[in-house]
Amino acid sequence: MLITAVYPGTFDPITYGHSDIAQRAANMFDHVIFAVADSPHTNKRPVFTLAERVALAQTVFHPYDNIKVKSFSGLLINFAKKNKARIIIRGLRAVSDFEYEFQLAGMNRSLMPDIETVFLPTSPQYTYLSSTLAKEVARLGGNVQPFVHPCVYAALLAKMQANRQ
Ligand code: COA
């Protein structure tokens, strides 16, 4: 049986930390859906629109046959069910991520018991990376090229330029 895994997040924008997790998941499962959340939790206000976040991820994963980018809104487990995915992928960067991730996995499992969450440790060079930090470094003129795909770098520069005007 072919196994589909969903890797969800806000991805505002996608960084090498995210693509590293998705690519490693793609080596473990038959299909990976890179699921870009429309309605991010609580107080997150994405800088990139949903369409922009999806388009950037599509460019990043263009070379990967078994990674598909989709957007979703509402409950993750409903999206997973609709796409016949039994696995949710989450990246763990540090111990501080664990408590929240454990809660999320527990809640998802209680809502849909046949869904499993698989945690992948983030590669060491990305443990301190977040989308917020990438945006902040770009906004303040720092070099984010080591952390994001060239298309994301260009989009960040364009977004920062537009916001300055
Ligand atoms: N490398 C680099 N950065 C990483 C990373 C990695 N491997 N893993 C996580 N991050 C960063 C993200 O970029 C994000 O940065 P930011 O806060 O600066 O934007 C931060 O860590 C948190 O990421 P994450 O925990 O994935 O949060 P998220 O907002 O991106 O995604 C959802 C959360 C969308 C998966 C979750 O809210 C959800 O499932 N929502 C759907 C509604 C639902 O089902 N709710 C009930 C859940 S029980």
mmCIF file of N, CA and C and ligand atoms in Angstrom, residues 7-13 15-18 20-21 35 37 39-41 44 72 74-77 90-93 97 100-101 103-105 107-108 111 120 122-123 126 129-133 135, ligand 1:
data_model
loop_
_atom_site.group_PDB
_atom_site.id
_atom_site.type_symbol
_atom_site.label_atom_id
_atom_site.label_comp_id
_atom_site.label_asym_id
_atom_site.label_seq_id
_atom_site.Cartn_x
_atom_site.Cartn_y
_atom_site.Cartn_z
ATOM 1 N N TYR A 7 2.894 17.227 5.394
ATOM 2 C CA TYR A 7 3.783 18.081 6.190
ATOM 3 C C TYR A 7 3.147 19.482 6.220
ATOM 4 N N PRO A 8 2.486 19.830 7.352
ATOM 5 C CA PRO A 8 1.756 21.096 7.401
ATOM 6 C C PRO A 8 2.552 22.228 8.047
ATOM 7 N N GLY A 9 2.179 23.437 7.700
ATOM 8 C CA GLY A 9 2.791 24.608 8.340
ATOM 9 C C GLY A 9 2.268 25.875 7.687
ATOM 10 N N THR A 10 2.663 27.000 8.253
ATOM 11 C CA THR A 10 2.273 28.280 7.660
ATOM 12 C C THR A 10 3.225 28.635 6.513
ATOM 13 N N PHE A 11 4.485 28.283 6.690
ATOM 14 C CA PHE A 11 5.509 28.455 5.653
ATOM 15 C C PHE A 11 5.513 29.886 5.093
ATOM 16 N N ASP A 12 5.743 30.837 6.007
ATOM 17 C CA ASP A 12 5.668 32.265 5.643
ATOM 18 C C ASP A 12 7.023 32.947 5.768
ATOM 19 N N PRO A 13 7.979 32.701 4.918
ATOM 20 C CA PRO A 13 7.957 31.807 3.762
ATOM 21 C C PRO A 13 8.669 30.482 4.083
ATOM 22 N N THR A 15 11.574 27.907 4.221
ATOM 23 C CA THR A 15 13.027 28.047 4.377
ATOM 24 C C THR A 15 13.698 26.697 4.062
ATOM 25 N N TYR A 16 15.022 26.699 4.055
ATOM 26 C CA TYR A 16 15.734 25.431 3.853
ATOM 27 C C TYR A 16 15.449 24.450 4.996
ATOM 28 N N GLY A 17 15.108 24.979 6.171
ATOM 29 C CA GLY A 17 14.751 24.095 7.287
ATOM 30 C C GLY A 17 13.524 23.265 6.937
ATOM 31 N N HIS A 18 12.534 23.910 6.313
ATOM 32 C CA HIS A 18 11.315 23.196 5.915
ATOM 33 C C HIS A 18 11.589 22.230 4.752
ATOM 34 N N ASP A 20 14.298 20.821 3.903
ATOM 35 C CA ASP A 20 15.102 19.690 4.379
ATOM 36 C C ASP A 20 14.194 18.603 4.986
ATOM 37 N N ILE A 21 13.241 19.026 5.810
ATOM 38 C CA ILE A 21 12.315 18.058 6.422
ATOM 39 C C ILE A 21 11.468 17.378 5.339
ATOM 40 N N ALA A 35 1.682 20.921 2.952
ATOM 41 C CA ALA A 35 0.367 21.532 3.146
ATOM 42 C C ALA A 35 0.485 22.924 3.762
ATOM 43 N N ALA A 37 -0.892 26.136 5.308
ATOM 44 C CA ALA A 37 -2.118 26.475 6.055
ATOM 45 C C ALA A 37 -2.630 27.863 5.686
ATOM 46 N N SER A 39 -5.416 29.316 7.290
ATOM 47 C CA SER A 39 -5.806 30.015 8.515
ATOM 48 C C SER A 39 -4.835 29.669 9.619
ATOM 49 N N PRO A 40 -3.754 30.397 9.695
ATOM 50 C CA PRO A 40 -2.746 30.062 10.689
ATOM 51 C C PRO A 40 -3.266 30.262 12.110
ATOM 52 N N HIS A 41 -2.653 29.527 13.007
ATOM 53 C CA HIS A 41 -3.135 29.561 14.379
ATOM 54 C C HIS A 41 -2.981 30.932 15.035
ATOM 55 N N LYS A 44 -0.903 34.730 14.257
ATOM 56 C CA LYS A 44 0.028 34.848 13.124
ATOM 57 C C LYS A 44 -0.604 35.639 11.996
ATOM 58 N N PHE A 72 -4.488 24.434 2.517
ATOM 59 C CA PHE A 72 -5.667 23.921 3.226
ATOM 60 C C PHE A 72 -6.150 24.950 4.229
ATOM 61 N N GLY A 74 -9.046 25.127 7.723
ATOM 62 C CA GLY A 74 -9.785 24.258 8.641
ATOM 63 C C GLY A 74 -8.862 23.260 9.310
ATOM 64 N N LEU A 75 -9.461 22.199 9.797
ATOM 65 C CA LEU A 75 -8.684 21.217 10.573
ATOM 66 C C LEU A 75 -7.737 20.405 9.696
ATOM 67 N N LEU A 76 -6.528 20.274 10.198
ATOM 68 C CA LEU A 76 -5.510 19.502 9.478
ATOM 69 C C LEU A 76 -5.950 18.056 9.260
ATOM 70 N N ILE A 77 -6.565 17.467 10.281
ATOM 71 C CA ILE A 77 -6.918 16.045 10.140
ATOM 72 C C ILE A 77 -7.960 15.837 9.029
ATOM 73 N N ARG A 90 6.218 16.334 11.319
ATOM 74 C CA ARG A 90 6.573 17.584 11.996
ATOM 75 C C ARG A 90 8.076 17.580 12.240
ATOM 76 N N GLY A 91 8.662 18.751 12.087
ATOM 77 C CA GLY A 91 10.088 18.886 12.361
ATOM 78 C C GLY A 91 10.279 19.369 13.793
ATOM 79 N N LEU A 92 11.270 18.809 14.459
ATOM 80 C CA LEU A 92 11.586 19.264 15.823
ATOM 81 C C LEU A 92 12.939 19.955 15.796
ATOM 82 N N ARG A 93 12.959 21.217 16.217
ATOM 83 C CA ARG A 93 14.226 21.953 16.189
ATOM 84 C C ARG A 93 14.966 21.869 17.514
ATOM 85 N N ASP A 97 10.495 23.051 21.232
ATOM 86 C CA ASP A 97 9.410 22.736 20.293
ATOM 87 C C ASP A 97 8.548 21.590 20.816
ATOM 88 N N TYR A 100 4.769 21.871 22.631
ATOM 89 C CA TYR A 100 3.701 22.263 21.708
ATOM 90 C C TYR A 100 3.410 21.143 20.708
ATOM 91 N N GLU A 101 4.481 20.550 20.191
ATOM 92 C CA GLU A 101 4.316 19.486 19.196
ATOM 93 C C GLU A 101 3.620 18.265 19.802
ATOM 94 N N GLN A 103 1.486 18.317 22.234
ATOM 95 C CA GLN A 103 0.073 18.680 22.377
ATOM 96 C C GLN A 103 -0.660 18.530 21.049
ATOM 97 N N LEU A 104 -0.056 19.079 20.007
ATOM 98 C CA LEU A 104 -0.645 19.050 18.663
ATOM 99 C C LEU A 104 -0.876 17.596 18.220
ATOM 100 N N ALA A 105 0.165 16.780 18.396
ATOM 101 C CA ALA A 105 0.079 15.379 17.987
ATOM 102 C C ALA A 105 -0.998 14.655 18.788
ATOM 103 N N MET A 107 -3.669 15.958 20.274
ATOM 104 C CA MET A 107 -4.996 16.421 19.876
ATOM 105 C C MET A 107 -5.389 15.826 18.528
ATOM 106 N N ASN A 108 -4.475 15.854 17.575
ATOM 107 C CA ASN A 108 -4.781 15.285 16.255
ATOM 108 C C ASN A 108 -5.111 13.794 16.374
ATOM 109 N N LEU A 111 -8.529 13.279 17.831
ATOM 110 C CA LEU A 111 -9.581 13.603 16.860
ATOM 111 C C LEU A 111 -9.681 12.519 15.786
ATOM 112 N N LEU A 120 10.616 14.478 12.778
ATOM 113 C CA LEU A 120 11.977 14.387 12.231
ATOM 114 C C LEU A 120 12.821 15.486 12.874
ATOM 115 N N THR A 122 15.264 18.373 13.048
ATOM 116 C CA THR A 122 15.762 19.344 12.072
ATOM 117 C C THR A 122 17.278 19.199 11.942
ATOM 118 N N SER A 123 17.784 19.336 10.745
ATOM 119 C CA SER A 123 19.237 19.248 10.555
ATOM 120 C C SER A 123 19.927 20.348 11.357
ATOM 121 N N TYR A 126 19.991 24.112 10.790
ATOM 122 C CA TYR A 126 18.737 24.876 10.738
ATOM 123 C C TYR A 126 18.010 24.933 12.081
ATOM 124 N N LEU A 129 16.704 28.317 12.980
ATOM 125 C CA LEU A 129 16.035 29.042 11.896
ATOM 126 C C LEU A 129 14.522 29.057 12.092
ATOM 127 N N SER A 130 13.911 30.175 11.762
ATOM 128 C CA SER A 130 12.439 30.235 11.694
ATOM 129 C C SER A 130 12.082 31.199 10.579
ATOM 130 N N SER A 131 10.854 31.128 10.120
ATOM 131 C CA SER A 131 10.425 32.048 9.059
ATOM 132 C C SER A 131 10.478 33.487 9.555
ATOM 133 N N THR A 132 10.103 33.688 10.821
ATOM 134 C CA THR A 132 10.125 35.045 11.390
ATOM 135 C C THR A 132 11.541 35.607 11.371
ATOM 136 N N LEU A 133 12.514 34.780 11.786
ATOM 137 C CA LEU A 133 13.903 35.266 11.807
ATOM 138 C C LEU A 133 14.407 35.558 10.398
ATOM 139 N N LYS A 135 12.646 36.566 7.902
ATOM 140 C CA LYS A 135 12.036 37.838 7.470
ATOM 141 C C LYS A 135 12.725 39.019 8.156
HETATM 142 N N1 COA B 1 13.172 24.570 9.956
HETATM 143 C C1 COA B 1 13.009 25.888 10.048
HETATM 144 N N2 COA B 1 11.974 26.473 10.678
HETATM 145 C C2 COA B 1 11.056 25.662 11.226
HETATM 146 C C3 COA B 1 11.159 24.278 11.163
HETATM 147 C C4 COA B 1 12.276 23.718 10.487
HETATM 148 N N3 COA B 1 12.448 22.412 10.373
HETATM 149 N N4 COA B 1 10.098 23.740 11.801
HETATM 150 C C5 COA B 1 9.363 24.776 12.237
HETATM 151 N N5 COA B 1 9.942 25.920 11.884
HETATM 152 C C6 COA B 1 9.474 27.279 12.211
HETATM 153 C C7 COA B 1 8.378 27.747 11.293
HETATM 154 O O1 COA B 1 8.889 28.445 10.177
HETATM 155 C C8 COA B 1 7.618 28.691 12.193
HETATM 156 O O2 COA B 1 8.282 29.930 12.198
HETATM 157 P P1 COA B 1 7.493 31.270 12.529
HETATM 158 O O3 COA B 1 6.792 31.063 13.826
HETATM 159 O O4 COA B 1 8.563 32.248 12.586
HETATM 160 O O5 COA B 1 6.529 31.461 11.374
HETATM 161 C C9 COA B 1 7.758 28.107 13.589
HETATM 162 O O6 COA B 1 8.873 27.251 13.490
HETATM 163 C C10 COA B 1 6.573 27.326 14.027
HETATM 164 O O7 COA B 1 6.280 26.372 13.022
HETATM 165 P P2 COA B 1 5.041 25.425 13.155
HETATM 166 O O8 COA B 1 4.974 24.849 14.513
HETATM 167 O O9 COA B 1 5.073 24.492 11.992
HETATM 168 O O10 COA B 1 3.814 26.391 13.097
HETATM 169 P P3 COA B 1 3.075 26.823 11.865
HETATM 170 O O11 COA B 1 2.297 28.041 12.209
HETATM 171 O O12 COA B 1 3.972 26.954 10.721
HETATM 172 O O13 COA B 1 2.059 25.590 11.597
HETATM 173 C C11 COA B 1 -0.002 24.387 11.834
HETATM 174 C C12 COA B 1 1.087 25.200 12.537
HETATM 175 C C13 COA B 1 -0.539 25.135 10.630
HETATM 176 C C14 COA B 1 0.568 23.068 11.352
HETATM 177 C C15 COA B 1 -1.132 24.099 12.875
HETATM 178 O O14 COA B 1 -1.531 25.307 13.436
HETATM 179 C C16 COA B 1 -2.338 23.428 12.235
HETATM 180 O O15 COA B 1 -2.369 22.235 12.074
HETATM 181 N N6 COA B 1 -3.367 24.237 11.880
HETATM 182 C C17 COA B 1 -4.573 23.749 11.230
HETATM 183 C C18 COA B 1 -5.762 23.858 12.176
HETATM 184 C C19 COA B 1 -5.826 22.657 13.084
HETATM 185 O O16 COA B 1 -5.941 21.536 12.666
HETATM 186 N N7 COA B 1 -5.749 22.949 14.398
HETATM 187 C C20 COA B 1 -5.789 21.947 15.423
HETATM 188 C C21 COA B 1 -4.439 21.386 15.650
HETATM 189 S S1 COA B 1 -4.506 20.164 16.913
#
